[in-house]
Coordinates of C-alpha atoms in Angstrom, one line a residue:
Chain A
M944 CA 0.0 0.0 0.0
E945 CA 1.0 3.6 -0.6
Q946 CA 2.6 5.6 2.2
L947 CA -0.4 7.2 4.0
L948 CA 1.1 10.6 4.5
K949 CA 4.3 11.9 3.1
C950 CA 5.7 15.5 3.4
E951 CA 8.8 16.5 1.4
N952 CA 10.4 19.8 2.2
L953 CA 6.9 21.1 3.0
T954 CA 7.0 24.8 3.6
K955 CA 4.2 27.3 4.3
R956 CA 4.7 31.0 4.6
Y957 CA 2.1 33.6 5.5
G958 CA 3.6 36.8 4.0
Y959 CA 7.0 37.1 5.7
K960 CA 6.2 34.7 8.4
T961 CA 7.3 31.1 7.9
A962 CA 4.8 28.8 9.7
L963 CA 6.4 25.5 8.5
D964 CA 10.0 25.3 7.3
S965 CA 11.0 22.4 5.0
I966 CA 9.3 19.6 6.9
N967 CA 10.0 16.0 6.0
L968 CA 7.6 13.6 7.5
N969 CA 6.1 10.2 6.9
I970 CA 3.1 8.7 8.6
D971 CA 2.3 5.0 8.4
R972 CA -1.0 3.2 8.7
G973 CA -2.3 1.8 12.0
R974 CA -0.8 4.4 14.3
I975 CA -2.1 6.9 16.7
I976 CA 0.2 9.9 16.5
G977 CA 0.5 12.9 18.7
L978 CA 1.4 16.2 17.0
L979 CA 2.8 18.1 20.0
G980 CA 4.0 21.6 20.2
P981 CA 3.4 24.9 21.9
N982 CA 0.8 27.3 20.5
G983 CA 1.8 28.8 17.3
S984 CA 4.4 26.1 16.5
G985 CA 2.7 25.1 13.2
K986 CA 0.5 22.2 14.3
T987 CA -2.7 23.7 12.8
T988 CA -0.9 24.8 9.7
L989 CA 0.2 21.3 9.0
I990 CA -3.3 19.9 9.6
K991 CA -4.8 22.5 7.4
L992 CA -2.3 21.6 4.7
I993 CA -3.2 17.9 5.0
N994 CA -6.9 18.9 4.6
G995 CA -6.4 21.1 1.6
L996 CA -7.5 24.2 3.5
L997 CA -4.1 25.8 2.7
S998 CA -1.7 25.1 -0.1
P999 CA 2.0 24.6 0.4
S1000 CA 4.3 27.5 -0.5
E1001 CA 7.0 25.0 -1.4
G1002 CA 7.5 21.3 -1.2
A1003 CA 5.0 18.6 -1.5
L1004 CA 2.5 16.7 0.6
T1005 CA 0.8 13.5 -0.5
I1006 CA -1.9 11.4 1.1
N1007 CA -2.0 7.8 -0.2
G1008 CA -0.1 9.2 -3.2
F1009 CA -2.4 12.0 -4.0
E1010 CA -2.0 15.7 -3.5
P1011 CA -4.8 17.2 -1.3
G1012 CA -8.0 17.6 -3.3
P1013 CA -11.4 15.9 -3.7
E1014 CA -9.6 12.5 -4.0
T1015 CA -7.9 12.8 -0.6
K1016 CA -10.8 14.4 1.1
K1017 CA -12.6 11.1 0.6
I1018 CA -10.2 9.4 2.9
V1019 CA -9.3 12.1 5.4
S1020 CA -11.6 12.8 8.3
Y1021 CA -11.0 16.1 9.9
L1022 CA -12.0 17.6 13.3
P1023 CA -11.2 21.3 13.3
E1024 CA -11.0 23.4 16.4
R1025 CA -14.2 25.2 15.2
T1026 CA -17.7 23.9 15.4
Y1027 CA -18.8 24.1 11.8
F1028 CA -22.4 23.1 11.8
N1029 CA -25.3 25.4 11.3
S1030 CA -27.2 25.8 14.5
W1031 CA -30.6 25.3 12.8
M1032 CA -29.6 21.7 11.8
K1033 CA -31.1 18.7 13.6
V1034 CA -28.9 15.7 14.3
T1035 CA -30.7 13.9 11.5
D1036 CA -29.8 16.7 9.0
I1037 CA -26.2 16.3 9.8
L1038 CA -26.4 12.5 9.5
D1039 CA -28.0 13.0 6.0
F1040 CA -25.3 15.4 5.1
F1041 CA -22.5 13.1 6.0
C1042 CA -24.2 10.1 4.4
D1043 CA -24.6 12.1 1.1
F1044 CA -21.0 13.3 0.9
Y1045 CA -18.9 10.7 2.5
A1046 CA -19.1 7.2 1.0
D1047 CA -17.2 5.9 4.1
F1048 CA -19.7 7.3 6.6
D1049 CA -21.2 4.6 8.9
R1050 CA -24.6 5.9 9.9
N1051 CA -25.3 3.1 12.3
R1052 CA -22.1 3.6 14.1
A1053 CA -22.8 7.3 14.5
M1054 CA -26.3 6.6 15.8
E1055 CA -25.1 4.1 18.3
M1056 CA -22.6 6.6 19.7
L1057 CA -25.2 9.3 19.7
H1058 CA -27.7 7.1 21.6
R1059 CA -25.1 6.2 24.2
L1060 CA -24.9 10.0 24.9
N1061 CA -28.7 10.2 25.0
I1062 CA -28.7 12.5 22.0
N1063 CA -31.8 12.1 19.9
E1064 CA -31.9 12.3 16.1
Q1065 CA -34.5 15.0 16.3
D1066 CA -32.5 17.2 18.6
R1067 CA -31.5 20.6 17.2
L1068 CA -27.9 21.8 17.6
S1069 CA -29.2 25.1 18.8
S1070 CA -30.6 23.3 21.9
M1071 CA -27.3 21.8 22.8
S1072 CA -24.5 23.0 25.0
K1073 CA -21.1 23.7 23.4
G1074 CA -19.7 20.5 24.8
T1075 CA -22.4 18.4 23.4
K1076 CA -22.1 20.1 20.0
E1077 CA -18.4 19.2 20.0
K1078 CA -19.1 15.6 20.9
V1079 CA -21.6 15.4 18.0
Q1080 CA -18.9 16.7 15.7
L1081 CA -16.4 14.2 17.0
I1082 CA -18.9 11.4 16.6
M1083 CA -19.5 12.4 12.9
V1084 CA -15.8 12.6 12.2
M1085 CA -15.0 9.3 13.9
S1086 CA -17.9 7.5 12.3
R1087 CA -16.2 7.6 8.9
N1088 CA -14.1 4.7 7.9
A1089 CA -11.4 7.0 6.8
D1090 CA -7.7 6.3 6.3
L1091 CA -6.5 9.3 8.2
Y1092 CA -8.2 11.1 11.0
C1093 CA -6.9 14.6 11.8
L1094 CA -8.1 15.9 15.2
D1095 CA -7.0 19.4 15.9
E1096 CA -6.9 20.1 19.6
P1097 CA -9.7 17.8 20.5
I1098 CA -9.1 17.9 24.2
G1099 CA -8.2 21.6 24.6
G1100 CA -10.6 23.2 27.0
V1101 CA -12.8 20.2 27.8
D1102 CA -13.5 18.8 31.2
P1103 CA -11.8 15.5 32.3
A1104 CA -15.0 13.4 31.7
A1105 CA -15.3 14.8 28.2
R1106 CA -11.6 14.1 27.6
D1107 CA -12.0 10.5 28.7
Y1108 CA -14.9 10.2 26.3
I1109 CA -12.9 11.5 23.4
L1110 CA -10.0 9.2 24.1
Q1111 CA -12.3 6.2 24.5
T1112 CA -14.0 7.1 21.2
I1113 CA -10.6 7.2 19.5
I1114 CA -9.6 3.9 20.9
T1115 CA -12.9 2.2 20.1
N1116 CA -12.8 3.3 16.5
Y1117 CA -9.1 2.3 16.0
N1118 CA -8.4 0.1 13.0
E1119 CA -5.1 -1.1 11.7
N1120 CA -5.4 0.4 8.2
A1121 CA -6.0 3.9 9.5
S1122 CA -4.0 6.4 11.4
V1123 CA -5.1 9.1 13.8
L1124 CA -3.2 12.4 14.1
I1125 CA -4.0 14.3 17.2
S1126 CA -2.6 17.8 17.7
T1127 CA -2.4 19.0 21.3
H1128 CA -0.3 20.8 23.8
L1129 CA -1.7 18.8 26.7
I1130 CA 0.5 15.7 26.4
S1131 CA 0.1 14.0 29.7
D1132 CA -3.6 13.6 29.1
I1133 CA -3.2 11.6 25.9
E1134 CA 0.2 10.1 26.3
N1135 CA -1.1 6.6 27.0
V1136 CA -3.1 6.3 23.8
L1137 CA -0.3 7.4 21.5
D1138 CA 2.0 5.2 19.5
D1139 CA 4.2 7.9 18.2
V1140 CA 4.9 11.5 18.8
I1141 CA 6.0 14.4 16.7
F1142 CA 7.4 17.4 18.4
I1143 CA 7.1 20.6 16.4
Q1144 CA 8.5 24.0 17.2
N1145 CA 8.7 27.2 15.2
G1146 CA 7.8 25.3 12.1
H1147 CA 10.5 22.7 12.5
I1148 CA 10.2 19.0 13.6
R1149 CA 12.3 18.6 16.7
L1150 CA 11.6 15.0 17.3
A1151 CA 9.6 12.1 15.7
A1152 CA 9.8 8.9 17.7
S1153 CA 7.6 6.2 19.3
V1154 CA 6.5 6.7 22.9
D1155 CA 8.1 3.4 23.9
E1156 CA 11.4 4.5 22.4
I1157 CA 11.3 7.7 24.3
R1158 CA 10.5 6.0 27.6
E1159 CA 13.1 3.3 27.0
Q1160 CA 15.9 5.6 26.0
E1161 CA 15.2 8.6 28.1
G1162 CA 13.6 6.8 31.1
K1163 CA 11.0 9.5 31.3
S1164 CA 7.5 10.2 30.0
V1165 CA 6.9 12.0 26.8
D1166 CA 5.4 14.8 28.9
A1167 CA 8.5 15.2 30.9
L1168 CA 10.7 15.2 27.8
F1169 CA 8.4 17.7 26.2
R1170 CA 8.8 20.1 29.1
E1171 CA 12.5 19.7 28.8
V1172 CA 12.7 20.3 25.1
F1173 CA 10.4 23.2 25.1
K1174 CA 11.6 24.8 28.3
C1175 CA 11.2 28.5 28.3
Chain B
M914 CA -21.8 15.3 -6.3
L915 CA -23.1 18.6 -7.9
G916 CA -26.6 17.3 -7.5
K917 CA -26.1 16.6 -3.8
L918 CA -24.6 20.0 -3.3
I919 CA -27.5 21.6 -5.0
K920 CA -29.9 19.5 -2.9
H921 CA -28.3 20.6 0.3
E922 CA -28.0 24.2 -0.8
F923 CA -31.7 24.3 -1.5
K924 CA -32.4 22.8 1.8
A925 CA -30.3 25.5 3.5
V926 CA -31.7 28.5 1.6
N927 CA -35.3 27.4 1.4
R928 CA -35.5 27.9 5.2
L929 CA -35.4 31.6 4.5
M930 CA -36.6 31.8 0.9
I931 CA -39.9 29.9 1.3
P932 CA -41.2 31.9 4.3
I933 CA -40.5 35.3 2.8
H934 CA -42.0 34.4 -0.5
L935 CA -45.1 32.9 1.2
G936 CA -45.2 36.2 3.0
L937 CA -45.1 38.0 -0.4
I938 CA -48.0 35.9 -1.6
L939 CA -50.0 36.6 1.6
I940 CA -49.4 40.3 1.3
T941 CA -50.5 40.2 -2.3
I942 CA -53.7 38.3 -1.5
V943 CA -54.6 40.6 1.5
G944 CA -53.7 43.6 -0.6
R945 CA -55.8 42.5 -3.5
F946 CA -58.8 42.2 -1.3
Y947 CA -58.1 45.6 0.1
V948 CA -57.8 47.2 -3.3
Q949 CA -61.1 45.5 -4.3
F950 CA -62.7 47.0 -1.2
A951 CA -61.2 50.4 -1.6
M952 CA -62.3 50.7 -5.2
R953 CA -65.9 50.5 -4.1
S954 CA -65.4 53.6 -2.0
P955 CA -67.0 56.8 -3.3
M956 CA -63.7 58.5 -3.1
F957 CA -62.3 56.2 -5.8
H958 CA -64.9 57.4 -8.2
G959 CA -64.1 61.0 -7.5
Y960 CA -67.4 61.8 -5.7
S961 CA -65.8 62.9 -2.5
Y962 CA -62.5 63.2 -0.7
N963 CA -61.9 61.7 2.7
V964 CA -58.5 62.7 4.2
W965 CA -58.3 59.7 6.5
E966 CA -59.1 57.3 3.8
G967 CA -56.4 59.0 1.7
I968 CA -53.8 58.6 4.5
I969 CA -54.7 55.0 5.1
N970 CA -54.4 54.2 1.4
F971 CA -51.2 56.0 1.0
T972 CA -49.7 54.2 4.1
L973 CA -50.8 50.8 2.9
I974 CA -49.4 51.4 -0.6
S975 CA -46.1 52.6 0.9
F976 CA -46.0 49.6 3.1
Y977 CA -46.5 47.3 0.1
V978 CA -43.8 49.0 -1.9
V979 CA -41.4 48.8 1.0
A980 CA -42.3 45.1 1.6
L981 CA -41.6 44.3 -2.1
L982 CA -38.3 46.1 -2.0
A983 CA -37.3 44.4 1.3
I984 CA -38.1 41.0 -0.1
L985 CA -36.1 41.7 -3.3
I986 CA -33.1 43.1 -1.4
V987 CA -33.1 40.3 1.3
T988 CA -33.3 37.7 -1.4
E989 CA -30.5 39.0 -3.4
L990 CA -28.3 39.9 -0.4
Y991 CA -28.8 36.5 1.1
L992 CA -28.3 34.4 -2.0
M993 CA -25.5 36.3 -3.5
I994 CA -23.5 37.5 -0.5
L995 CA -24.6 36.2 3.0
R996 CA -25.1 32.5 2.3
P997 CA -22.0 32.0 0.1
R998 CA -19.8 34.0 2.5
K999 CA -20.9 32.1 5.5
N1000 CA -20.7 28.7 3.9
F1001 CA -17.4 29.3 2.1
F1002 CA -15.4 31.7 4.2
T1003 CA -16.4 31.4 7.9
D1004 CA -16.3 28.5 10.3
E1005 CA -18.7 26.6 8.1
G1006 CA -15.9 26.6 5.5
Y1007 CA -14.1 24.0 7.5
L1008 CA -16.7 21.6 6.6
T1009 CA -17.5 22.9 3.1
H1010 CA -13.9 22.8 1.9
T1011 CA -13.2 19.4 3.3
L1012 CA -16.0 17.7 1.4
P1013 CA -14.8 15.5 -1.4
V1014 CA -16.0 18.0 -3.9
S1015 CA -14.1 20.4 -6.3
A1016 CA -14.3 24.2 -5.9
T1017 CA -15.9 24.3 -9.3
E1018 CA -18.8 22.2 -8.1
H1019 CA -19.2 24.4 -5.0
I1020 CA -19.3 27.5 -7.1
F1021 CA -21.8 26.1 -9.6
S1022 CA -24.1 24.7 -6.9
K1023 CA -24.3 28.1 -5.2
L1024 CA -24.7 29.9 -8.6
I1025 CA -27.5 27.7 -9.8
V1026 CA -29.5 27.9 -6.6
A1027 CA -29.1 31.7 -6.5
L1028 CA -30.2 32.0 -10.1
V1029 CA -33.2 29.8 -9.6
W1030 CA -34.4 31.7 -6.5
T1031 CA -33.7 35.2 -7.9
T1032 CA -35.7 34.2 -11.0
V1033 CA -38.6 32.9 -8.8
D1034 CA -38.3 36.0 -6.7
G1035 CA -38.5 38.3 -9.8
I1036 CA -41.5 36.4 -11.3
L1037 CA -43.4 36.5 -8.0
I1038 CA -42.8 40.2 -7.5
V1039 CA -44.1 41.0 -11.1
L1040 CA -47.1 38.7 -10.5
S1041 CA -47.8 40.4 -7.2
V1042 CA -47.8 43.8 -8.7
L1043 CA -50.0 42.7 -11.6
T1044 CA -52.4 40.9 -9.2
M1045 CA -52.6 44.0 -7.1
F1046 CA -53.4 46.5 -9.8
I1047 CA -55.1 44.5 -12.5
N1048 CA -58.7 45.4 -13.0
M1049 CA -61.4 44.3 -15.4
D1050 CA -60.7 47.1 -17.8
F1051 CA -57.1 46.0 -18.1
L1052 CA -58.1 42.4 -18.6
R1053 CA -60.6 43.3 -21.2
H1054 CA -58.0 45.3 -23.2
F1055 CA -55.2 43.0 -22.4
G1056 CA -55.3 41.4 -25.9
E1057 CA -55.1 44.8 -27.6
I1058 CA -52.3 46.1 -25.3
W1059 CA -50.3 42.9 -25.9
S1060 CA -50.7 42.9 -29.7
E1061 CA -49.7 46.6 -29.8
L1062 CA -46.6 45.8 -27.7
I1063 CA -45.7 43.1 -30.2
T1064 CA -46.3 45.0 -33.3
S1065 CA -44.5 48.1 -32.2
F1066 CA -41.5 46.1 -31.0
P1067 CA -39.7 46.1 -34.3
D1068 CA -40.1 49.9 -34.6
V1069 CA -38.1 50.4 -31.5
F1070 CA -35.7 47.5 -31.5
G1071 CA -35.3 46.7 -35.1
V1072 CA -36.1 43.0 -34.7
P1073 CA -39.5 41.1 -34.3
A1074 CA -40.6 40.6 -30.7
G1075 CA -40.3 36.8 -31.2
V1076 CA -36.5 37.3 -31.6
G1077 CA -36.0 40.3 -29.3
L1078 CA -37.7 39.0 -26.2
P1079 CA -35.8 35.7 -26.0
V1080 CA -32.6 37.7 -26.7
F1081 CA -33.3 39.9 -23.8
L1082 CA -34.0 36.9 -21.7
I1083 CA -30.6 35.4 -22.6
M1084 CA -28.9 38.7 -22.0
G1085 CA -30.6 39.0 -18.6
L1086 CA -29.5 35.5 -17.7
L1087 CA -25.9 36.1 -18.8
S1088 CA -25.6 39.4 -17.0
S1089 CA -27.0 38.1 -13.7
T1090 CA -24.8 35.0 -13.9
S1091 CA -21.7 37.2 -14.4
S1092 CA -22.6 39.6 -11.7
I1093 CA -23.1 36.8 -9.2
L1094 CA -19.8 35.3 -10.2
I1095 CA -18.1 38.7 -9.8
I1096 CA -19.5 39.0 -6.3
Y1097 CA -18.1 35.5 -5.5
M1098 CA -14.8 36.6 -6.9
C1099 CA -14.7 39.7 -4.7
M1100 CA -15.5 37.7 -1.6
A1101 CA -12.9 35.1 -2.5
I1102 CA -10.2 37.7 -3.0
G1103 CA -11.3 39.7 0.1
H1104 CA -11.3 36.7 2.3
S1105 CA -7.7 35.8 1.3
F1106 CA -6.6 38.8 3.3
N1107 CA -5.6 38.3 7.0
S1108 CA -7.9 41.0 8.3
H1109 CA -10.6 43.5 7.3
R1110 CA -11.9 40.8 4.9
I1111 CA -15.3 42.3 4.3
L1112 CA -13.8 45.7 3.7
A1113 CA -11.3 44.2 1.3
S1114 CA -14.2 42.4 -0.6
V1115 CA -16.1 45.6 -0.9
G1116 CA -12.9 47.4 -2.0
V1117 CA -12.3 44.8 -4.8
Y1118 CA -15.9 45.2 -5.9
V1119 CA -15.7 49.0 -6.1
G1120 CA -12.5 48.7 -7.9
I1121 CA -14.0 46.4 -10.5
E1122 CA -17.0 48.6 -10.9
I1123 CA -14.8 51.6 -11.6
V1124 CA -12.7 49.8 -14.1
S1125 CA -15.6 48.2 -15.9
S1126 CA -17.5 51.5 -16.1
L1127 CA -14.4 53.1 -17.4
I1128 CA -14.0 50.5 -20.0
S1129 CA -17.6 50.6 -21.0
S1130 CA -17.7 54.3 -21.3
I1131 CA -14.7 54.1 -23.6
F1132 CA -16.5 51.5 -25.7
T1133 CA -19.6 53.7 -25.6
A1134 CA -17.7 56.5 -26.9
L1135 CA -16.2 54.3 -29.6
I1136 CA -19.3 52.6 -30.9
G1137 CA -21.9 54.8 -29.5
V1138 CA -23.8 52.2 -27.6
S1139 CA -24.3 52.6 -23.9
T1140 CA -24.1 49.2 -22.4
I1141 CA -22.0 47.5 -19.8
G1142 CA -23.7 44.2 -20.0
K1143 CA -26.6 45.4 -18.1
S1144 CA -29.7 44.6 -20.2
T1145 CA -32.0 47.1 -18.5
L1146 CA -29.7 50.0 -19.0
F1147 CA -29.3 48.8 -22.5
M1148 CA -33.0 48.8 -23.2
V1149 CA -33.5 52.2 -21.7
S1150 CA -30.7 53.8 -23.7
Y1151 CA -31.8 51.9 -26.7
A1152 CA -35.4 52.9 -26.6
S1153 CA -34.5 56.5 -25.9
T1154 CA -32.0 56.8 -28.8
G1155 CA -34.0 54.6 -31.1
M1156 CA -30.8 53.2 -32.6
Y1157 CA -32.5 50.1 -33.9
N1158 CA -29.7 49.3 -36.3
Y1159 CA -27.6 48.4 -33.3
F1160 CA -29.7 45.6 -31.9
W1161 CA -27.3 42.8 -32.9
P1162 CA -24.0 44.6 -32.3
S1163 CA -25.3 45.5 -28.8
F1164 CA -26.4 42.0 -28.1
W1165 CA -23.1 40.6 -29.1
F1166 CA -21.1 43.3 -27.2
S1167 CA -23.1 42.9 -24.1
S1168 CA -23.1 39.1 -24.2
I1169 CA -19.4 38.9 -24.8
V1170 CA -18.7 41.3 -22.0
S1171 CA -20.9 39.3 -19.7
V1172 CA -19.4 36.0 -20.7
A1173 CA -15.9 37.2 -20.5
M1174 CA -16.4 38.8 -17.1
G1175 CA -18.2 35.7 -15.9
V1176 CA -15.6 33.3 -17.0
G1177 CA -12.8 35.5 -15.7
A1178 CA -14.5 35.9 -12.3
F1179 CA -15.2 32.1 -12.2
L1180 CA -11.5 31.3 -12.9
I1181 CA -10.3 33.7 -10.3
T1182 CA -12.8 32.5 -7.7
N1183 CA -11.8 28.9 -8.4
H1184 CA -8.1 29.8 -8.0
F1185 CA -8.6 31.6 -4.7
M1186 CA -10.8 28.9 -3.3
T1187 CA -8.4 26.1 -4.1
K1188 CA -5.0 27.7 -3.7
R1189 CA -5.4 30.8 -1.5
L1190 CA -8.0 29.8 1.0
N1191 CA -7.4 31.5 4.3
L1192 CA -10.0 30.4 6.8
E1193 CA -9.6 32.1 10.2
Chain C
M109 CA -8.9 -3.9 38.2
A110 CA -7.2 -0.6 38.2
W111 CA -4.8 0.3 35.5
I112 CA -2.4 2.6 37.2
L113 CA 0.5 3.4 35.0
D114 CA 3.5 5.5 35.8
D115 CA 5.6 7.7 33.7
S116 CA 9.0 6.3 33.6
R117 CA 8.8 2.9 31.8
P118 CA 7.3 1.9 28.5
I119 CA 3.6 1.5 28.9
Y120 CA 3.5 -2.0 27.4
L121 CA 6.0 -3.3 30.0
Q122 CA 3.9 -1.9 32.8
I123 CA 0.8 -3.6 31.3
V124 CA 2.7 -6.9 31.1
D125 CA 3.6 -6.6 34.8
L126 CA 0.0 -5.7 35.8
I127 CA -1.4 -8.7 33.9
K128 CA 1.3 -11.0 35.3
T129 CA 0.5 -9.9 38.8
N130 CA -3.2 -10.4 38.2
I131 CA -2.6 -13.9 37.0
I132 CA -0.4 -14.8 39.9
A133 CA -2.8 -13.2 42.4
G134 CA -5.6 -15.3 40.9
V135 CA -7.7 -12.4 39.4
Y136 CA -7.5 -14.3 36.2
H137 CA -7.7 -18.1 36.6
P138 CA -5.8 -20.7 34.6
G139 CA -7.6 -21.4 31.4
D140 CA -9.6 -18.2 31.5
K141 CA -10.2 -16.4 28.2
L142 CA -8.8 -12.9 28.1
P143 CA -10.9 -10.0 26.8
S144 CA -10.1 -8.9 23.2
V145 CA -7.3 -6.5 22.6
R146 CA -9.7 -3.7 21.9
D147 CA -11.6 -4.2 25.1
L148 CA -8.5 -4.5 27.2
A149 CA -7.2 -1.3 25.5
M150 CA -10.4 0.4 26.3
E151 CA -10.4 -0.7 29.9
A152 CA -6.8 0.5 30.4
S153 CA -7.3 3.6 28.3
V154 CA -4.3 2.8 26.2
N155 CA -3.6 2.4 22.5
P156 CA -4.6 -1.0 21.1
N157 CA -1.1 -1.3 19.5
T158 CA 0.4 -1.0 23.0
M159 CA -2.0 -3.7 24.4
Q160 CA -1.2 -5.9 21.5
K161 CA 2.5 -5.5 22.2
A162 CA 2.0 -6.3 25.9
L163 CA 0.0 -9.5 25.1
T164 CA 2.6 -10.6 22.6
E165 CA 5.2 -10.2 25.3
L166 CA 3.0 -12.3 27.7
E167 CA 2.7 -15.0 25.1
R168 CA 6.5 -15.1 24.8
S169 CA 6.8 -15.6 28.5
G170 CA 4.4 -18.5 28.2
L171 CA 1.7 -17.1 30.6
V172 CA -0.8 -16.6 27.8
Y173 CA -1.4 -18.6 24.7
T174 CA -3.4 -18.0 21.6
Q175 CA -5.9 -20.3 20.1
R176 CA -6.1 -19.4 16.5
T177 CA -9.9 -18.8 16.2
S178 CA -11.1 -18.4 19.7
G179 CA -8.8 -15.9 21.3
R180 CA -6.3 -15.6 24.1
F181 CA -6.2 -17.8 27.2
I182 CA -4.4 -17.8 30.5
T183 CA -2.0 -20.8 30.6
E184 CA -3.0 -23.9 32.5
D185 CA 0.6 -24.9 32.9
V186 CA 1.0 -25.0 36.7
V187 CA 4.8 -25.4 36.6
K188 CA 5.0 -22.3 34.4
M189 CA 2.8 -20.4 36.8
T190 CA 4.9 -21.3 39.8
E191 CA 8.1 -20.5 38.0
I192 CA 6.8 -17.0 37.2
K193 CA 5.4 -16.6 40.7
E194 CA 8.9 -17.3 42.0
Q195 CA 10.5 -15.0 39.6
L196 CA 8.3 -12.2 40.6
A197 CA 8.9 -12.9 44.3
R198 CA 12.6 -12.8 43.7
E199 CA 12.3 -9.5 41.9
Q200 CA 10.5 -8.1 44.9
I201 CA 13.1 -9.5 47.3
Q202 CA 16.0 -8.1 45.3
L203 CA 14.3 -4.7 45.2
F204 CA 13.9 -4.9 49.0
L205 CA 17.4 -5.9 49.6
K206 CA 18.7 -3.1 47.4
N207 CA 16.7 -0.5 49.3
M208 CA 17.9 -1.9 52.6
E209 CA 21.4 -1.7 51.5
Q210 CA 20.9 1.9 50.5
L211 CA 19.7 2.5 54.0
G212 CA 23.0 1.1 55.2
F213 CA 21.9 -2.2 56.6
T214 CA 24.2 -5.2 56.4
K215 CA 22.9 -8.6 55.3
E216 CA 23.1 -9.8 59.0
E217 CA 21.0 -6.9 60.2
I218 CA 18.5 -7.4 57.5
R219 CA 18.1 -11.1 58.4
R220 CA 17.6 -10.3 62.1
L221 CA 15.1 -7.6 61.4
L222 CA 13.2 -9.8 59.0
Q223 CA 13.0 -12.7 61.5
R224 CA 11.7 -10.4 64.2
E225 CA 9.1 -9.0 61.9
L226 CA 7.9 -12.4 60.8
K227 CA 7.7 -13.6 64.4
E228 CA 5.6 -10.6 65.4
D229 CA 3.2 -11.2 62.6
K230 CA 2.3 -14.6 64.1

């Protein structure tokens, strides 16, 4: 099978500011990967590039051999930081929408997860709390049988119960042909579910290694190492 | 995928479009009954004059006119600016632009739905006005009025009505298509900026208007036909100058301008939506 | 069972130890079927790959065996169990001795202290 994600000298500039500087990165299938870095390090830029919301200034990025476009959007499932649904929508409207546009969307899986949270199909988004809306969005994104899931800061600003729910959802939906890329700056919270970590700083990759490697070689947690690497 | 996009686009805009146009129909029906009632009044036949009746009639007619204008403006503003802007360039864009759909299909789905609803809107407004003010006299003489319009058509425009009316229809369609695409382009360019995006969009629009009116006035000076691809303006200037020899040149000029601007605007919008997207 | 994991060592090794302890302590009985990798991963809130790695490690040590179609089972090999039990005990004792040494006790002192402690327990 093709390399799932491949970045070659990937560079992104906004005007004079370089957000990503010549990044080389490969991601394999079947991994849960943490994209870790302080705010403004280039995490969101990388995720937006993967999703075709930005175009590279230089270099190339391919997903399953394709440059970002309609072909890759079929196999990449993206959870942005924003809630992007119209508040007038009912849950069933959103389900219809995803069914219509994503061939890999598993409606039954989504309904099962929604029912477990006591969310009804006829509920309107406008009647939900911010936290519930975010969960609905996560359920939609994780109910696709995608090859690559990109979750941008899924656990930033949520309470511990919601965080556990998110992590459980990620683990439940794991499959060996797909990878999950999770960006966050809260490492200790998700360290146990990660296979690999990528440390990113000022648009450069500082470190890309497996969690086990780090623990074996450094004798400390990824969180502790992160604090060391990014010490102010 | 285009079909699905159009389906969901209708689903989204119908939520506003259907209620306001049902409102229009309601106002028309109520208004029609009122006109019927008012015409029975002695005042209408010039026997007497009642100040209060006059004030009420004037107020109601003003209200009707304002309502029509409001419906027209809301429809156009929503379909051409608010809906595409929200769906393409705000938080909703995170979903819109990660659907497995090309930018071309996105643009066409919005364009088609906007054209359909603005056409329906226009037809309903014309019907409303007709319904409101038609009386038996008009209906009785409708045949005569119509045939006179048809027979005098060639005198003004230089071609038979059977040719001229479809041509106007095509020109209208082309010019509204291109103006919608130009608005999309302005928004796409404006939202590629890092701040003051709405201001930038408006700025681009004003710039284009200035340039295009400059070009068109040069052309007008050159060939003596005042048109910038806007069929209404064209008709007015045409009728007033009576230059019926210029029907076809004007048609081609205006159509080519519309098509060229429309295609250009589409290509630029497409480029900005695929390569220079800059969601907040 | 509580899956308490610390920061210093690889997670899969910690899981291996936890499951080993549970088997020895009788939480899992010989011949018991283990939950699926996914369920265990969920229970422990760890990555399924990590759980897989831990189970593979356990298989290698002989405490767990796989039946091709029906899943993973705890070994019924009593000799093996005893062996591992003793091994774990030795690890604990060695750790204890090391700590005592650090506190400056000689072997003789340790023995005396231990004997007294064990007597009092009775």
